[in-house]
XYZ file of C-alpha atoms in Angstrom:
722
model
C 11.951 50.835 9.745
C 12.647 54.393 8.563
C 16.118 55.856 8.125
C 17.201 59.240 9.392
C 16.580 60.667 5.925
C 12.965 59.509 6.106
C 13.274 56.883 3.369
C 12.129 53.285 3.740
C 14.822 50.637 3.613
C 14.739 48.399 0.500
C 14.759 44.680 1.082
C 15.692 41.813 -1.225
C 12.943 41.803 -3.816
C 12.834 39.126 -6.476
C 12.714 41.446 -9.480
C 15.768 43.382 -8.327
C 17.646 40.113 -7.811
C 16.689 38.844 -11.270
C 17.674 42.044 -13.033
C 21.043 42.091 -11.269
C 22.129 38.451 -11.475
C 20.163 36.711 -14.220
C 22.108 36.204 -17.438
C 20.358 38.055 -20.218
C 19.786 35.932 -23.289
C 18.350 36.971 -26.608
C 15.682 34.863 -28.222
C 17.033 33.059 -31.270
C 15.189 31.497 -34.190
C 14.333 27.837 -33.831
C 16.754 26.814 -36.586
C 19.656 28.548 -34.851
C 18.754 26.923 -31.542
C 18.636 23.522 -33.237
C 21.965 24.147 -34.937
C 23.557 25.230 -31.664
C 22.251 22.129 -29.934
C 23.629 19.864 -32.663
C 27.007 21.605 -32.593
C 27.133 21.235 -28.824
C 26.437 17.514 -29.059
C 29.055 17.084 -31.780
C 31.618 18.929 -29.678
C 30.933 16.632 -26.716
C 30.940 13.460 -28.827
C 33.695 11.031 -27.956
C 34.109 7.839 -29.964
C 35.734 5.910 -27.141
C 33.112 6.853 -24.546
C 30.293 6.146 -26.996
C 31.727 2.732 -27.818
C 32.136 1.822 -24.157
C 28.592 3.013 -23.413
C 27.114 1.083 -26.344
C 29.024 -2.113 -25.502
C 29.228 -2.292 -21.678
C 30.839 -5.735 -21.813
C 34.098 -4.082 -22.980
C 34.419 -2.277 -19.646
C 33.520 -5.500 -17.850
C 36.213 -7.512 -19.646
C 38.839 -4.796 -19.164
C 38.332 -4.960 -15.394
C 37.771 -8.722 -15.329
C 39.800 -10.602 -12.719
C 40.279 -14.019 -14.243
C 41.228 -15.951 -11.106
C 38.609 -14.370 -8.851
C 35.649 -13.706 -11.169
C 35.738 -16.619 -13.616
C 35.079 -19.491 -11.136
C 32.146 -17.588 -9.652
C 30.707 -16.769 -13.073
C 31.043 -20.365 -14.231
C 29.156 -21.708 -11.208
C 26.513 -18.980 -11.341
C 26.069 -19.351 -15.102
C 25.570 -23.105 -14.995
C 23.204 -22.723 -12.029
C 21.060 -20.212 -13.899
C 21.279 -22.330 -17.059
C 19.978 -25.381 -15.223
C 16.957 -23.337 -14.136
C 16.484 -21.910 -17.636
C 15.868 -25.298 -19.213
C 12.724 -26.326 -17.307
C 11.443 -22.770 -16.862
C 11.987 -21.924 -20.526
C 10.000 -24.958 -21.646
C 7.281 -24.336 -19.061
C 6.846 -20.643 -19.811
C 6.839 -21.273 -23.559
C 4.008 -23.750 -23.005
C 2.284 -21.024 -20.986
C 2.451 -18.771 -24.041
C 0.661 -21.565 -25.991
C 3.746 -22.061 -28.180
C 5.881 -25.235 -28.422
C 8.295 -25.692 -25.458
C 11.371 -25.514 -27.704
C 10.625 -21.804 -28.267
C 11.457 -21.168 -24.617
C 14.902 -22.696 -25.089
C 15.508 -20.555 -28.176
C 14.627 -17.447 -26.153
C 16.814 -18.470 -23.204
C 19.822 -18.914 -25.469
C 19.528 -15.864 -27.708
C 18.359 -13.467 -24.974
C 21.245 -14.413 -22.657
C 23.743 -14.073 -25.478
C 22.403 -10.693 -26.620
C 22.202 -9.226 -23.131
C 25.859 -10.064 -22.578
C 26.764 -7.627 -25.354
C 24.474 -4.732 -24.491
C 23.264 -5.061 -20.860
C 24.600 -3.233 -17.806
C 23.075 -5.490 -15.137
C 25.854 -7.876 -14.170
C 23.743 -10.373 -12.220
C 20.625 -10.476 -14.428
C 19.465 -13.759 -15.926
C 17.520 -13.248 -19.145
C 14.968 -15.511 -20.742
C 11.281 -16.396 -20.561
C 9.151 -14.735 -17.878
C 5.744 -16.049 -16.806
C 3.988 -12.659 -16.946
C 5.264 -11.857 -20.423
C 4.504 -15.361 -21.655
C 0.887 -15.083 -20.567
C 0.554 -11.698 -22.254
C 1.952 -13.160 -25.478
C -0.656 -15.907 -25.123
C -3.282 -13.144 -25.090
C -1.928 -11.776 -28.386
C -2.004 -15.244 -29.941
C -5.571 -15.736 -28.715
C -6.569 -12.586 -30.601
C -4.876 -13.947 -33.697
C -6.648 -17.314 -33.327
C -10.007 -15.568 -32.979
C -9.293 -13.531 -36.092
C -8.372 -16.664 -38.020
C -11.516 -18.452 -36.870
C -13.667 -15.472 -37.840
C -11.990 -15.455 -41.236
C -12.746 -19.159 -41.696
C -16.381 -18.615 -40.794
C -16.701 -15.694 -43.196
C -15.025 -17.649 -45.980
C -17.315 -20.628 -45.418
C -20.374 -18.377 -45.488
C -19.166 -16.709 -48.677
C -18.523 -20.106 -50.230
C -22.038 -21.244 -49.400
C -23.462 -18.156 -51.102
C -21.325 -18.482 -54.264
C -22.452 -20.453 -57.335
C -20.970 -23.937 -57.534
C -18.992 -23.178 -60.681
C -16.912 -20.647 -58.682
C -15.801 -23.155 -56.044
C -12.820 -24.310 -58.070
C -11.459 -20.769 -58.077
C -11.885 -20.160 -54.351
C -9.495 -21.169 -51.614
C -10.944 -21.110 -48.115
C -7.689 -21.819 -46.308
C -6.656 -20.198 -43.045
C -7.782 -16.565 -43.179
C -7.104 -16.406 -46.932
C -3.377 -16.871 -46.437
C -3.007 -19.196 -49.396
C -0.137 -17.175 -50.823
C 1.877 -17.161 -47.588
C 4.793 -19.544 -47.471
C 5.456 -21.545 -44.350
C 8.035 -20.045 -42.026
C 11.497 -21.448 -42.407
C 12.687 -20.451 -38.967
C 12.054 -23.939 -37.548
C 14.341 -26.729 -38.616
C 13.149 -29.163 -41.232
C 11.659 -32.401 -40.074
C 9.724 -30.794 -37.249
C 6.399 -32.305 -36.311
C 4.929 -28.848 -35.688
C 1.673 -28.161 -37.449
C 1.162 -25.331 -39.883
C -0.902 -23.581 -37.193
C 1.993 -23.709 -34.701
C 4.417 -22.369 -37.277
C 2.081 -19.521 -38.167
C 1.530 -18.609 -34.503
C 5.295 -18.586 -33.901
C 5.615 -16.170 -36.792
C 2.932 -13.899 -35.312
C 4.694 -13.807 -31.937
C 8.059 -13.209 -33.610
C 6.645 -10.391 -35.749
C 5.133 -8.629 -32.732
C 8.418 -9.053 -30.861
C 10.529 -7.700 -33.720
C 8.404 -4.562 -34.173
C 8.175 -3.916 -30.432
C 11.933 -4.348 -30.079
C 12.652 -1.855 -32.861
C 10.280 0.666 -31.287
C 11.976 0.255 -27.908
C 15.406 0.788 -29.472
C 14.130 3.976 -31.114
C 12.709 5.145 -27.780
C 16.073 4.567 -26.115
C 17.849 6.630 -28.759
C 15.624 9.655 -28.144
C 15.924 9.304 -24.369
C 12.488 7.989 -23.414
C 13.746 5.651 -20.717
C 11.859 7.745 -18.155
C 8.569 6.393 -19.504
C 8.651 3.798 -16.749
C 8.361 6.610 -14.187
C 4.625 6.363 -14.800
C 4.792 2.909 -13.246
C 5.761 2.911 -9.588
C 7.149 -0.152 -7.840
C 3.795 -0.589 -6.096
C 1.969 -0.567 -9.427
C 4.369 -3.058 -11.015
C 4.148 -5.385 -8.003
C 0.348 -5.242 -7.899
C 0.130 -5.809 -11.635
C 2.519 -8.763 -11.444
C 0.556 -10.375 -8.620
C -2.667 -9.878 -10.581
C -1.119 -11.499 -13.649
C 0.037 -14.372 -11.442
C -3.602 -15.224 -10.754
C -4.192 -15.503 -14.500
C -1.063 -17.624 -14.924
C -2.086 -19.988 -12.130
C -5.638 -20.232 -13.461
C -4.390 -21.042 -16.947
C -2.433 -24.015 -15.555
C -5.383 -25.661 -13.817
C -6.435 -27.576 -16.919
C -2.879 -28.924 -17.268
C -2.794 -29.955 -13.621
C -6.143 -31.761 -13.865
C -5.701 -33.090 -17.398
C -8.964 -31.606 -18.685
C -9.873 -29.816 -21.898
C -11.499 -26.383 -21.637
C -11.484 -23.477 -24.097
C -9.251 -20.465 -23.443
C -11.070 -17.285 -22.458
C -9.800 -13.767 -23.079
C -10.959 -10.274 -22.232
C -12.799 -8.894 -19.226
C -13.751 -11.473 -16.568
C -11.854 -14.190 -18.440
C -10.508 -15.573 -15.161
C -14.061 -16.087 -13.892
C -15.134 -17.904 -17.054
C -12.024 -20.107 -16.876
C -12.799 -21.092 -13.282
C -16.375 -21.892 -14.242
C -15.096 -24.125 -17.036
C -12.640 -25.840 -14.689
C -15.273 -26.532 -12.025
C -17.691 -27.927 -14.604
C -15.034 -30.310 -15.927
C -13.653 -31.492 -12.573
C -15.497 -34.859 -12.976
C -13.463 -35.400 -16.179
C -10.141 -35.123 -14.336
C -7.395 -37.459 -15.532
C -6.320 -39.217 -12.323
C -2.846 -40.074 -13.612
C -2.244 -36.457 -14.599
C -3.528 -35.177 -11.243
C -1.353 -37.596 -9.235
C 1.726 -36.675 -11.279
C 0.994 -32.974 -10.710
C 0.450 -33.349 -6.954
C 3.637 -35.358 -6.475
C 5.651 -32.901 -8.606
C 4.287 -29.867 -6.745
C 4.984 -31.470 -3.368
C 8.574 -32.359 -4.259
C 9.288 -28.962 -5.824
C 7.812 -27.056 -2.886
C 9.514 -29.096 -0.181
C 12.977 -28.922 -1.740
C 12.708 -25.225 -2.639
C 11.321 -24.197 0.755
C 12.760 -26.661 3.235
C 16.176 -27.132 1.655
C 17.165 -24.389 -0.807
C 15.606 -21.515 1.129
C 16.366 -22.777 4.607
C 20.004 -23.622 3.914
C 20.721 -21.015 1.239
C 23.649 -19.635 3.253
C 25.298 -23.049 3.410
C 24.537 -24.159 -0.145
C 26.857 -22.584 -2.681
C 24.606 -23.860 -5.442
C 20.900 -24.632 -4.810
C 19.621 -28.097 -5.654
C 18.347 -28.001 -9.283
C 15.129 -29.697 -8.279
C 13.175 -28.480 -11.309
C 15.577 -30.135 -13.715
C 15.693 -33.293 -11.596
C 11.884 -33.521 -11.554
C 11.805 -33.099 -15.337
C 14.414 -35.816 -15.884
C 12.837 -38.284 -13.471
C 9.316 -37.501 -14.688
C 10.348 -37.995 -18.317
C 11.970 -41.372 -17.562
C 8.964 -42.621 -15.601
C 6.539 -41.417 -18.278
C 8.542 -43.196 -20.965
C 8.822 -46.575 -19.257
C 5.298 -46.580 -17.788
C 3.938 -45.372 -21.143
C 1.911 -42.526 -19.639
C 0.830 -41.080 -22.971
C -0.698 -44.185 -24.550
C -1.955 -46.083 -21.527
C -3.083 -43.209 -19.254
C -3.794 -40.446 -21.826
C -1.342 -38.050 -20.179
C -0.341 -35.164 -22.464
C 3.392 -35.063 -23.214
C 5.678 -32.624 -25.003
C 6.224 -34.930 -27.988
C 8.831 -34.319 -30.654
C 11.204 -31.379 -30.185
C 13.282 -30.261 -33.188
C 17.075 -30.392 -32.901
C 19.289 -27.420 -33.679
C 18.973 -23.667 -33.789
C 16.451 -22.009 -36.099
C 17.936 -20.064 -39.016
C 17.495 -16.277 -38.839
C 14.473 -14.988 -40.725
C 12.457 -11.792 -40.759
C 8.909 -12.902 -39.867
C 5.894 -11.827 -41.900
C 5.220 -8.442 -40.298
C 1.781 -8.171 -41.906
C 0.571 -10.800 -39.452
C 1.640 -8.605 -36.546
C 0.316 -5.194 -37.613
C -2.922 -5.599 -35.648
C -1.060 -6.322 -32.407
C 1.639 -3.628 -32.340
C -0.069 -1.846 -29.432
C -0.152 -5.075 -27.426
C 3.503 -5.723 -28.172
C 4.516 -2.222 -27.090
C 2.708 -2.634 -23.764
C 4.335 -6.026 -23.178
C 7.860 -4.856 -23.952
C 7.509 -1.744 -21.755
C 6.453 -3.990 -18.878
C 9.432 -6.228 -19.622
C 11.742 -3.217 -19.587
C 10.247 -1.820 -16.372
C 10.675 -5.125 -14.557
C 14.204 -5.553 -15.916
C 15.237 -2.021 -14.945
C 13.876 -2.455 -11.422
C 15.817 -5.703 -11.004
C 18.977 -4.180 -12.503
C 18.816 -1.198 -10.125
C 18.356 -3.546 -7.186
C 21.475 -5.501 -8.134
C 23.377 -2.297 -8.884
C 22.666 -0.889 -5.443
C 23.650 -4.173 -3.815
C 26.974 -4.474 -5.653
C 27.753 -0.763 -6.001
C 27.686 -0.201 -9.765
C 25.708 2.209 -11.940
C 22.822 1.181 -14.199
C 22.304 3.152 -17.413
C 18.526 3.322 -17.940
C 18.778 4.238 -21.631
C 21.272 1.453 -22.282
C 19.010 -1.027 -20.476
C 16.148 0.072 -22.710
C 18.363 -0.460 -25.755
C 19.442 -3.882 -24.449
C 15.810 -4.898 -23.889
C 14.956 -3.823 -27.425
C 17.981 -5.615 -28.858
C 17.063 -8.856 -27.067
C 13.550 -8.596 -28.475
C 14.820 -7.992 -32.012
C 17.197 -10.970 -31.899
C 14.539 -13.240 -30.400
C 12.063 -12.068 -33.042
C 14.492 -13.020 -35.801
C 15.125 -16.444 -34.231
C 11.522 -17.601 -33.638
C 11.130 -16.206 -30.111
C 8.966 -13.687 -28.350
C 9.375 -10.808 -25.883
C 11.514 -11.742 -22.904
C 12.997 -10.081 -19.845
C 15.095 -10.553 -16.749
C 13.762 -13.269 -14.457
C 13.601 -12.215 -10.817
C 13.956 -15.742 -9.434
C 16.849 -16.750 -11.694
C 18.636 -13.418 -11.156
C 18.451 -13.891 -7.395
C 19.802 -17.435 -7.743
C 22.570 -16.295 -10.102
C 23.540 -13.572 -7.647
C 23.390 -15.983 -4.711
C 25.595 -18.468 -6.567
C 28.312 -15.828 -6.732
C 27.783 -14.307 -10.177
C 30.109 -11.336 -10.666
C 29.577 -10.165 -14.268
C 27.613 -10.688 -17.469
C 30.057 -13.457 -18.377
C 27.826 -15.788 -16.353
C 25.188 -15.341 -19.067
C 27.558 -16.930 -21.608
C 27.865 -20.119 -19.575
C 24.099 -20.226 -19.027
C 23.555 -19.818 -22.772
C 26.116 -22.541 -23.465
C 24.265 -25.027 -21.287
C 20.961 -24.232 -23.003
C 22.657 -24.607 -26.391
C 23.792 -28.093 -25.413
C 20.179 -29.087 -24.745
C 18.971 -27.555 -28.022
C 21.640 -29.243 -30.147
C 21.858 -32.644 -28.446
C 19.419 -33.386 -25.633
C 16.125 -31.929 -26.925
C 14.711 -35.219 -28.353
C 15.038 -36.909 -24.959
C 12.213 -34.714 -23.624
C 9.645 -36.312 -25.961
C 7.860 -38.113 -23.078
C 7.983 -35.165 -20.639
C 4.432 -34.794 -19.193
C 2.987 -31.321 -19.741
C 1.536 -31.390 -16.230
C 5.077 -31.283 -14.807
C 5.677 -28.019 -16.660
C 2.421 -26.688 -15.181
C 3.593 -27.758 -11.727
C 6.871 -25.874 -12.181
C 4.939 -22.735 -13.115
C 2.649 -22.975 -10.084
C 5.474 -23.478 -7.613
C 7.372 -20.522 -9.068
C 4.285 -18.344 -8.522
C 4.135 -19.008 -4.776
C 6.544 -16.153 -4.037
C 4.227 -13.767 -5.895
C 1.162 -14.894 -3.972
C 3.033 -14.455 -0.693
C 3.248 -10.732 -1.448
C -0.473 -10.499 -0.658
C 0.421 -11.086 2.986
C 2.483 -7.883 2.906
C -0.541 -5.640 2.247
C -1.014 -4.664 5.933
C 2.663 -3.706 6.185
C 2.448 -1.705 2.949
C -0.668 0.054 4.289
C 1.231 1.129 7.389
C 4.097 2.426 5.257
C 2.035 4.399 2.731
C -1.702 4.294 2.200
C -1.431 5.842 -1.247
C 1.111 3.304 -2.503
C -0.875 0.448 -0.983
C -4.030 1.700 -2.706
C -2.177 1.699 -6.050
C -0.921 -1.841 -5.314
C -4.410 -3.170 -4.588
C -6.038 -1.307 -7.489
C -3.500 -2.600 -10.022
C -3.859 -6.152 -8.708
C -7.669 -6.220 -8.621
C -8.023 -4.430 -11.968
C -5.609 -6.873 -13.614
C -7.489 -9.854 -12.227
C -10.882 -8.571 -13.358
C -10.052 -6.640 -16.538
C -7.107 -8.706 -17.808
C -3.526 -7.565 -18.323
C -3.717 -4.616 -20.735
C -6.759 -2.895 -19.224
C -5.545 -3.726 -15.725
C -2.220 -1.977 -16.318
C -3.988 1.041 -17.827
C -6.359 1.207 -14.861
C -3.416 1.078 -12.455
C -1.607 3.928 -14.243
C -4.750 6.090 -14.378
C -5.447 5.440 -10.697
C -1.861 6.417 -9.825
C -2.202 9.691 -11.737
C -5.561 10.305 -10.079
C -3.999 9.899 -6.640
C -1.234 12.336 -7.579
C -3.860 14.911 -8.539
C -5.954 14.074 -5.479
C -3.065 14.683 -3.100
C -2.611 18.102 -4.664
C -6.321 18.801 -4.292
C -6.566 17.749 -0.655
C -3.655 19.686 0.836
C -2.518 22.458 -1.528
C -1.581 24.774 1.370
C -0.727 24.610 5.072
C -0.349 27.404 7.588
C 3.178 27.623 8.909
C 5.144 29.502 11.519
C 8.758 30.105 12.361
C 10.697 27.929 14.795
C 14.043 29.291 15.944
C 15.856 25.957 16.165
C 19.220 27.551 16.819
C 21.050 30.804 16.391
C 20.680 31.845 12.784
C 18.563 28.813 11.924
C 14.840 29.427 11.407
C 12.554 26.648 10.138
C 9.067 26.930 8.666
C 6.778 24.232 10.064
C 3.059 23.545 10.274
C 1.390 25.370 13.157
C -0.836 22.337 13.797
C 1.963 19.817 14.172
C 4.809 21.712 15.822
C 5.216 23.589 19.073
C 7.234 26.679 19.957
C 5.991 28.550 16.895
C 7.138 32.169 17.110
C 3.998 34.398 17.172
C 3.672 37.026 14.466
C 1.296 39.930 15.032
C -1.042 40.662 12.118
C 0.978 38.330 9.828
C 0.241 34.777 8.679
C 2.413 32.532 6.526
C 0.985 29.921 4.186
C 3.164 27.363 2.427
C 1.971 26.062 -0.972
C 2.782 22.332 -0.868
C 1.875 21.254 -4.396
C 2.136 22.391 -7.997
C -0.422 25.096 -8.760
C -2.365 24.177 -11.875
C -5.830 23.626 -13.289
C -6.550 20.647 -11.032
C -6.255 22.533 -7.751
C -6.452 26.226 -8.714
C -10.018 26.710 -7.452
C -9.333 24.610 -4.361
C -6.276 26.753 -3.624
C -8.301 29.975 -3.591
C -11.084 28.493 -1.469
C -8.526 27.107 1.029
C -6.912 30.543 1.334
C -10.245 32.187 2.084
C -11.348 29.472 4.525
C -8.073 29.416 6.477
C -7.906 33.217 6.733
C -11.578 33.437 7.650
C -12.069 36.061 4.941
C -14.222 35.452 1.876
C -14.275 38.621 -0.242
C -16.812 37.169 -2.670
C -19.297 36.436 0.111
C -18.626 39.850 1.614
C -19.410 41.451 -1.748
C -22.800 39.836 -1.902
C -23.593 40.836 1.686
C -22.523 44.398 0.987
C -24.724 44.634 -2.083
C -27.676 43.203 -0.177
C -27.167 45.619 2.721
C -26.982 48.693 0.499
C -29.956 47.663 -1.632
C -32.056 47.141 1.510
C -31.099 50.624 2.707
C -31.869 52.127 -0.734
C -28.385 53.555 -0.943
C -27.937 52.999 -4.688
C -25.409 55.761 -4.914
C -22.917 53.618 -3.033
C -23.727 50.415 -4.932
C -20.903 50.731 -7.436
C -18.462 51.573 -4.686
C -19.592 48.577 -2.646
C -19.211 46.267 -5.613
C -15.665 47.522 -6.020
C -15.130 46.876 -2.301
C -12.884 49.868 -1.813
C -12.045 49.628 1.868
C -12.540 53.321 2.463
C -16.143 53.066 1.258
C -17.226 49.821 2.961
C -18.033 51.048 6.431
C -21.338 49.201 6.488
C -19.684 45.964 5.433
C -16.892 46.153 7.990
C -19.276 47.019 10.778
C -21.333 43.874 10.136
C -18.311 41.690 9.174
C -15.294 42.664 11.276
C -12.075 41.336 9.702
C -9.780 38.968 11.600
C -6.575 40.364 12.999
C -4.707 40.026 9.716
C -2.868 42.667 7.737
C -0.237 40.736 5.780
C -0.460 37.274 4.187
C 2.818 35.669 3.045
C 2.705 32.862 0.481
C 5.794 30.620 0.554
C 6.123 29.044 -2.925
C 9.434 27.136 -2.732
C 7.676 23.771 -3.219
C 5.662 24.822 -6.289
C 7.404 22.678 -8.907
C 5.333 24.047 -11.788
C 2.450 26.392 -12.483
C 0.072 26.811 -15.402
C -2.129 29.663 -16.598
C -4.970 28.835 -14.213
C -2.490 28.696 -11.351
C -1.224 32.191 -12.186
C -4.805 33.430 -12.402
C -5.538 31.903 -8.984
C -2.574 33.716 -7.446
C -3.657 37.009 -8.995
C -7.240 36.451 -7.860
C -6.145 35.954 -4.239
C -3.947 39.062 -4.365
C -6.700 41.226 -5.866
C -9.533 40.070 -3.621
C -7.592 40.275 -0.353
C -6.103 43.633 -1.272
C -9.623 45.057 -1.650
C -10.312 44.279 2.003
C -7.055 45.748 3.213
C -4.867 42.653 3.384
C -1.518 42.773 1.639
C -0.320 39.565 -0.027
C 3.426 38.907 -0.363
C 5.029 36.019 -2.246
C 8.417 34.565 -1.320
C 10.920 31.901 -2.420
C 9.667 31.733 -5.988
C 11.453 28.767 -7.655
C 13.347 29.395 -10.851
C 11.291 26.791 -12.743
C 8.078 28.846 -12.643
C 9.621 32.245 -13.400
C 9.132 31.975 -17.202
C 5.386 31.416 -16.767
C 5.078 34.310 -14.304
C 6.975 36.543 -16.687
C 5.095 35.602 -19.859
C 1.735 36.221 -18.178
C 2.796 39.646 -16.898
C 2.511 38.556 -13.278
C 6.104 39.530 -12.442
C 5.799 43.093 -13.699
C 2.362 43.625 -12.172
C 3.331 42.338 -8.729
C 7.016 43.209 -8.560
C 6.607 44.926 -5.177
C 5.078 41.779 -3.669
C 7.791 39.286 -4.639
C 10.641 38.643 -2.186
C 13.558 36.260 -2.167
C 12.830 34.866 1.300
C 10.329 34.905 4.131
C 12.811 36.846 6.282
C 13.041 39.593 3.665
C 9.244 39.772 3.401
C 8.863 39.903 7.192
C 11.469 42.647 7.471
C 9.661 44.686 4.855
C 6.328 44.009 6.560
C 7.567 45.150 9.963
C 8.977 48.304 8.410
C 5.710 49.116 6.669
C 3.570 48.391 9.740
C 5.822 50.558 11.908
C 5.691 53.379 9.402
C 1.885 53.176 9.336
C 1.791 53.316 13.130
C 3.987 56.425 13.106
C 1.730 58.088 10.564
C -1.395 57.233 12.575
C 0.167 58.632 15.746
C 0.748 61.903 13.882
C -2.986 62.097 13.157
C -2.952 61.362 9.429
C -5.206 58.790 7.774
C -3.674 55.545 6.630
C -5.858 55.185 3.573
């Protein structure tokens, strides 16, 4: 549109908007920026708020309603504590450590989380997945010890006999290491068990300190790399390993532990080969225990959960009854059934474990504790949404690290929030973290008084408890079709994480799941970087941009097409972006260049070769005659959904602008997000293309209509457009 004075109207261009409204800041040295940031944090620091954030239980106790909350917390705490006792012993056995370690973890983790945790219904303690991963760390340690023994024996055989008196071939040359003192005196634990406890405690202590450090620098978002689908698939995959590891306990057979890739296959082969050696008494005890546990949990606790204030503690009842029967029938001596044997009384004294034993497994410990934190945070957020309170992700990371540090000092290993116990604690009416104190108190009673009574507890009953608790995880496999209908990408991540974990083991399976998730993110950006859109006038003053292929009533635009960039524009999809632009517009300037060169060479018109290569529209008559352009004069790129852009993305944008401009098509860019402006400015793109950048599609269309109308007026007057 032209005014009466003959001047074109100016529309809202991006550069004009930025120069008028953007706050101008001067670049400061790094030291000044750092000083300003520190001063800002100091100014905002509040001792009271920091104290309440660091110790969430203070806020809980200040708002605690004694008459309403305490009875519910007492019932919920004792209910969770009753479940902790058998599960703690069973999961500790799963980690290949003595069962008493599970009780230590249940007590100290619950107590520590009360002080630092923000999840009011979470029940902390041993978790099957984490226990199995700790077992993997201890397997690596055992292999290292065995290799050291072999090397020492070989060296001893090669030494002269007069040197034997000066050589000690004890466990991995640890002759100068004192036995750990973190187990009470009088314990029947072997030196090997004590050393393995110290390895697990050392890994836990270091991992906990690292997690605390990560929370202090705000790295709680690290779990964003692990989606809920990935965590669920990984957990189900680990459940297969947990179930497989319990088969030898169920059957009462002896097979070596396998680790690494395809370990689950080798374990099954070993189990099948040793089926003829099954201990019948052990198998019958396992079958009866599994049947009772499953029937009560499914047919009673689950079916009547709305009527039962407290679920039947069937796990504890099975342990008590099984222990009494095993004692009076003399299962261990007469039927060769493995039992727990002597359990030390009392709490272990605090002791810093020998960290040198754990230095080779720090990476494993970090992976385990991040998984523990991710699972805990997911459960805490679920409970927070249900009961309408806020979860602090950084504080939860700190609480997870603190629990690990305390458990590492008191002969435990990495723990987390149990999904099953948290659900039960919530269902029993748990209101606050105070329930954890009552659960810890019940576990303490067992540790200080009742532990010796579990001497005759058959190990196969603990294996049965583990298997029954895994049924809910295996049932998630039935949800795959539903997940596929919801989201194919998320379902693919679920299946990949599960299968990779089963085949490759826990650490490599988790890594494979994360890499596959990142690959899918990149793939989605590669498949659909742009879509062609049109305007739908939904109501007066309301215009929506929607895909022309999926929506009707698209307002037609003559000689103008609008493309929306749907993904970040970066090195992964930069080339695909340019090729999609050319294919959707039906114009490929590169191909047209080659055809033009070929045409001119064939006609021996070398004088026009340089002009044809430049593709100046005024000098490409031959090209346009043989390749008529589509009815397109203006291409608008809508960039509101471009969350970030890199150097290759900027180059791709400039390439599209340059190539299409050479064939007479003007490219305009609208709705540039603030987040990518610094990159566009530093590369010179803003200054070079200032006339092409508009605040909105409407502004670009208004400018386009004005320019097209002015060109029409000029043509009607007989002047050339170009």
